[in-house]
Short mmCIF file of C-alpha atoms in Angstrom, two decimals:
data_model
loop_
_atom_site.label_atom_id
_atom_site.label_comp_id
_atom_site.label_asym_id
_atom_site.label_seq_id
_atom_site.Cartn_x
_atom_site.Cartn_y
_atom_site.Cartn_z
CA MET M 20 -15.89 12.91 -16.26
CA ALA M 21 -14.15 11.50 -12.74
CA SER M 22 -16.20 13.78 -11.13
CA ASP M 23 -18.87 13.26 -12.53
CA ALA M 24 -18.35 10.35 -10.37
CA GLN M 25 -17.28 12.11 -6.97
CA ASN M 26 -20.38 14.33 -7.31
CA SER M 27 -22.49 11.02 -8.53
CA PRO M 28 -25.18 9.75 -6.11
CA PHE M 29 -23.17 5.92 -5.86
CA ILE M 30 -20.73 7.52 -4.74
CA LYS M 31 -22.32 8.63 -0.98
CA HIS M 32 -24.14 4.78 -1.82
CA LEU M 33 -20.71 3.10 -1.02
CA ALA M 34 -21.11 4.02 2.69
CA SER M 35 -24.51 2.80 2.99
CA SER M 36 -25.67 0.37 5.92
CA ASP M 37 -28.02 -1.92 2.67
CA LYS M 38 -25.55 -4.53 1.62
CA ASP M 39 -27.97 -4.30 -1.88
CA THR M 40 -27.47 -0.50 -2.80
CA ARG M 41 -23.80 -0.51 -0.82
CA ASP M 42 -23.30 -3.02 -4.28
CA GLN M 43 -24.20 -1.54 -6.06
CA ALA M 44 -23.18 0.81 -6.20
CA LEU M 45 -19.61 -1.03 -6.30
CA ASP M 46 -20.82 -2.01 -9.78
CA ALA M 47 -21.35 1.78 -11.28
CA LEU M 48 -18.18 2.41 -9.72
CA ARG M 49 -16.54 -0.28 -11.46
CA THR M 50 -18.38 -0.12 -14.28
CA PHE M 51 -17.16 3.59 -14.65
CA LEU M 52 -13.54 3.17 -13.73
CA SER M 53 -12.89 0.37 -17.14
CA GLY M 54 -14.72 2.36 -19.16
CA ARG M 55 -11.75 4.55 -19.35
CA ASN M 56 -8.97 4.28 -21.54
CA GLU M 57 -6.80 7.78 -20.55
CA ILE M 58 -8.71 10.04 -16.88
CA ALA M 59 -7.38 13.20 -15.83
CA GLU M 60 -5.26 13.68 -12.69
CA ILE M 61 -7.59 16.52 -10.96
CA ASP M 62 -9.79 14.20 -12.28
CA LEU M 63 -8.58 11.35 -9.89
CA LEU M 64 -8.02 13.16 -6.57
CA LYS M 65 -12.01 14.09 -7.49
CA LEU M 66 -12.51 10.57 -7.37
CA TRP M 67 -10.77 9.80 -4.09
CA LYS M 68 -11.49 12.73 -1.97
CA GLY M 69 -14.78 11.24 -2.33
CA LEU M 70 -13.66 7.26 -1.60
CA PHE M 71 -12.38 8.66 1.17
CA TYR M 72 -14.77 10.56 3.15
CA CYS M 73 -17.06 7.51 1.57
CA LEU M 74 -14.97 6.08 4.44
CA TRP M 75 -15.06 7.84 6.44
CA MET M 76 -18.37 8.10 6.81
CA GLN M 77 -18.64 3.94 7.42
CA ASP M 78 -18.85 2.93 11.41
CA LYS M 79 -19.10 -0.07 11.64
CA PRO M 80 -15.62 -2.35 11.71
CA ILE M 81 -16.84 -4.26 9.39
CA LEU M 82 -18.27 -2.56 6.66
CA GLN M 83 -15.91 -0.54 6.65
CA GLN M 84 -12.79 -3.51 5.91
CA ARG M 85 -15.66 -4.18 3.25
CA LEU M 86 -15.37 -0.76 1.97
CA SER M 87 -11.70 -0.51 2.24
CA ARG M 88 -11.15 -4.50 0.62
CA ASP M 89 -14.12 -3.02 -2.58
CA PHE M 90 -11.98 -0.24 -3.61
CA ALA M 91 -8.15 -1.93 -3.63
CA GLY M 92 -9.83 -5.00 -5.79
CA LEU M 93 -10.66 -0.82 -8.14
CA VAL M 94 -7.24 -1.93 -9.64
CA GLU M 95 -8.38 -4.82 -11.34
CA VAL M 96 -10.90 -3.27 -13.63
CA LEU M 97 -9.09 -0.53 -14.27
CA LYS M 98 -7.70 -0.51 -18.00
CA THR M 99 -3.31 -0.50 -17.93
CA ASP M 100 -2.91 3.07 -18.86
CA VAL M 101 -4.79 4.03 -15.83
CA VAL M 102 -3.31 1.68 -13.08
CA MET M 103 -0.36 3.81 -12.01
CA PRO M 104 -1.45 7.38 -12.64
CA PHE M 105 -4.69 6.18 -9.81
CA LEU M 106 -2.54 4.59 -7.58
CA SER M 107 -0.63 8.14 -7.20
CA CYS M 108 -3.78 9.60 -6.65
CA PHE M 109 -4.43 7.11 -3.44
CA TRP M 110 -1.65 8.08 -1.83
CA LYS M 111 -1.44 12.07 -2.76
CA THR M 112 -5.26 11.27 -0.92
CA MET M 113 -3.57 9.94 1.72
CA ALA M 114 -0.62 12.34 2.72
CA ARG M 115 -3.04 15.30 2.41
CA GLU M 116 -5.51 14.16 4.65
CA TRP M 117 -3.18 11.87 7.24
CA ASN M 118 -3.49 14.46 9.29
CA GLY M 119 -6.15 15.14 9.62
CA ILE M 120 -7.84 11.41 10.19
CA GLU M 121 -9.48 11.55 14.30
CA ALA M 122 -8.57 8.97 16.28
CA LEU M 123 -10.82 6.67 16.66
CA ARG M 124 -11.36 6.46 12.51
CA ARG M 125 -7.42 6.35 12.00
CA ASP M 126 -7.84 2.25 11.98
CA LYS M 127 -9.25 1.70 8.77
CA TYR M 128 -6.96 4.36 7.03
CA LEU M 129 -4.37 2.20 8.80
CA PHE M 130 -5.80 -0.83 6.88
CA LEU M 131 -6.89 0.78 3.16
CA VAL M 132 -3.76 1.53 3.18
CA ARG M 133 -2.45 -2.24 3.67
CA GLN M 134 -4.76 -3.44 1.19
CA TYR M 135 -3.66 -0.90 -1.36
CA LEU M 136 0.25 -1.46 -0.85
CA ASN M 137 -1.17 -6.01 -1.20
CA THR M 138 -2.91 -5.51 -3.78
CA THR M 139 -0.18 -3.35 -6.08
CA PHE M 140 1.83 -6.23 -5.06
CA ARG M 141 -0.31 -8.76 -6.52
CA TYR M 142 -0.87 -6.76 -9.58
CA LEU M 143 2.56 -6.08 -9.75
CA SER M 144 3.20 -9.82 -9.54
CA ARG M 145 1.35 -11.43 -12.62
CA ASN M 146 3.38 -12.64 -14.73
CA SER M 147 6.01 -13.50 -12.61
CA TRP M 148 6.96 -9.71 -11.41
CA ARG M 149 8.61 -9.34 -15.51
CA ASN M 150 7.41 -5.56 -16.04
CA THR M 151 10.13 -4.62 -14.57
CA ALA M 152 8.56 -0.09 -16.07
CA ALA M 153 5.47 -0.73 -14.44
CA VAL M 154 7.62 -2.13 -10.46
CA ALA M 155 9.71 0.93 -11.01
CA GLU M 156 6.76 3.31 -11.78
CA TYR M 157 4.71 2.40 -8.83
CA THR M 158 8.58 2.93 -6.04
CA SER M 159 8.92 5.88 -8.93
CA ILE M 160 5.13 6.86 -6.92
CA LEU M 161 6.22 5.55 -3.63
CA ALA M 162 9.49 7.71 -3.81
CA GLU M 163 7.34 10.23 -4.48
CA THR M 164 4.66 10.25 -1.85
CA PRO M 165 3.99 8.21 1.04
CA LEU M 166 8.48 6.97 1.71
CA SER M 167 9.08 10.23 -0.23
CA SER M 168 12.82 11.10 1.67
CA THR M 169 12.58 15.08 0.55
CA ASN M 170 9.03 16.28 0.70
CA THR M 171 8.71 16.73 4.88
CA ARG M 172 4.90 17.68 4.26
CA ILE M 173 4.61 13.62 3.85
CA PRO M 174 3.19 13.49 7.53
CA ALA M 175 5.11 10.88 9.33
CA GLY M 176 3.07 8.77 10.88
CA LEU M 177 1.69 7.53 6.30
CA THR M 178 5.60 6.93 5.98
CA TYR M 179 5.90 4.68 9.55
CA HIS M 180 2.67 2.74 8.42
CA VAL M 181 3.89 1.78 5.05
CA LEU M 182 7.79 0.63 5.62
CA ASP M 183 5.56 -1.17 9.18
CA CYS M 184 3.53 -2.70 6.63
CA TYR M 185 5.70 -3.42 3.13
CA VAL M 186 7.07 -6.85 4.01
CA ASP M 187 4.36 -7.90 5.16
CA GLU M 188 2.30 -7.48 2.24
CA LEU M 189 4.94 -8.55 -0.61
CA GLU M 190 5.03 -12.10 1.91
CA LYS M 191 1.53 -13.04 1.65
CA VAL M 192 2.56 -12.40 -2.35
CA ALA M 193 5.74 -13.80 -3.24
CA GLY M 194 5.81 -16.42 -0.85
CA GLU M 195 9.11 -17.62 0.07
CA GLU M 196 10.48 -16.42 -3.12
CA MET M 197 11.03 -13.85 -4.31
CA ASP M 198 13.99 -12.78 -7.57
CA ASN M 199 16.84 -10.76 -6.12
CA GLU M 200 16.55 -8.38 -8.97
CA VAL M 201 13.37 -7.47 -8.20
CA LEU M 202 13.58 -6.90 -5.04
CA ALA M 203 16.04 -4.33 -5.01
CA ARG M 204 13.48 -2.43 -7.51
CA LEU M 205 10.90 -2.52 -4.92
CA LEU M 206 13.39 -1.36 -1.95
CA GLU M 207 14.70 1.41 -3.69
CA PRO M 208 12.32 3.87 -2.11
CA VAL M 209 13.20 1.98 1.62
CA GLU M 210 16.84 2.18 1.14
CA GLN M 211 17.05 5.88 -0.65
CA LEU M 212 15.07 6.66 2.84
CA ARG M 213 17.69 4.65 4.82
CA THR M 214 19.75 7.27 4.13
CA GLU M 215 18.62 10.68 2.66
CA SER M 216 15.65 11.67 4.94
CA LYS M 217 16.50 13.64 7.11
CA THR M 218 14.86 12.84 10.28
CA LYS M 219 16.94 10.07 12.33
CA ALA M 220 13.34 8.03 13.33
CA VAL M 221 12.50 7.68 9.11
CA ARG M 222 16.01 6.32 8.81
CA ASN M 223 15.66 4.24 11.24
CA ALA M 224 13.08 2.54 11.00
CA ALA M 225 13.43 2.85 6.65
CA LYS M 226 16.52 0.11 7.86
CA GLU M 227 14.27 -1.42 10.57
CA CYS M 228 12.46 -2.67 7.74
CA LEU M 229 15.85 -3.84 5.64
CA ASP M 230 16.93 -5.69 8.04
CA ASP M 231 13.55 -8.16 8.74
CA ASP M 232 14.59 -11.44 8.30
CA ARG M 233 12.28 -12.53 5.51
CA LEU M 234 14.31 -10.35 2.53
CA LYS M 235 17.38 -11.85 3.72
CA VAL M 236 16.00 -15.35 3.30
CA TRP M 237 15.02 -13.95 -0.23
CA ARG M 238 17.86 -13.50 -0.91
CA GLY M 239 19.68 -16.43 0.13
CA GLU M 240 21.76 -14.85 3.14
CA LYS M 241 21.66 -17.05 7.03
CA VAL M 242 19.54 -15.33 9.34
CA GLY M 243 19.50 -15.41 12.96
CA GLY M 244 21.89 -17.90 15.02
CA GLU M 245 22.70 -19.71 12.45
CA GLU M 246 25.99 -18.24 12.16
CA ASP M 247 26.62 -18.84 15.47
CA VAL M 248 26.06 -22.09 14.99
CA GLU M 249 27.82 -23.16 12.27
CA MET M 250 31.71 -20.77 13.69
CA GLY M 251 30.78 -21.86 17.89
CA ASP M 252 33.47 -24.05 19.08
CA GLY M 253 30.10 -26.28 20.54
CA GLU M 254 31.79 -25.74 23.92
CA GLY M 255 29.09 -24.45 26.46
CA ASP M 256 27.45 -22.87 23.71
CA GLU M 257 23.67 -23.03 24.15
CA TRP M 258 20.81 -22.34 20.63
CA GLY M 259 17.54 -21.25 21.40
CA GLY M 260 16.27 -21.46 17.81
CA ILE M 261 15.18 -18.37 15.33
CA GLN M 262 14.01 -15.45 17.30
CA ASP M 263 10.28 -14.36 16.44
#
């Protein structure tokens, strides 16, 4: 049971200042997770609560980042049927705990969220994003929790951060090329936020995310001053280049 993992010493040992202790604890956690074909949601939530507070107790920035990367890497060892429930419980845990994160501890969780967006995009990009069911399931998870347009209990700070990171982390995985159909699916929860969120600031943040020039490049659209260069009459026009 995952609840056994939460109470196991190896969870607490993940925050140890001793590298050998941390590595052994991480190996034990990987072994625990990789051997299960399914894990009940309640047990995954208990496990994630343990991992959340494991990171909470880690004070050294370098070790915080190492721990976040290690947690993100857990996705790689999961059986296929466990991946989406595991990710869903990650986001539910972040949403539940977000408002209670102290300012001095906030950066470590901002980094963890980035790592989880990145590792999930990498997971979905396997086989050239051909597992459309997995892409659809993950965007549904995002639409249900961090990018929900209807659940007013989702912390706005979490939503803003996901929107701020979304294209950055997608670019790291997709590079300069992205299939339009896959891109449209991945942007569905952001589009939904833009049109349906009851909060104007959230709608504006979603619009800003969708207006990112990198998305236009992937779609083959013109960016920045390109239209002006082609349409100008050439007299008195100055072009300063594409702005960052």
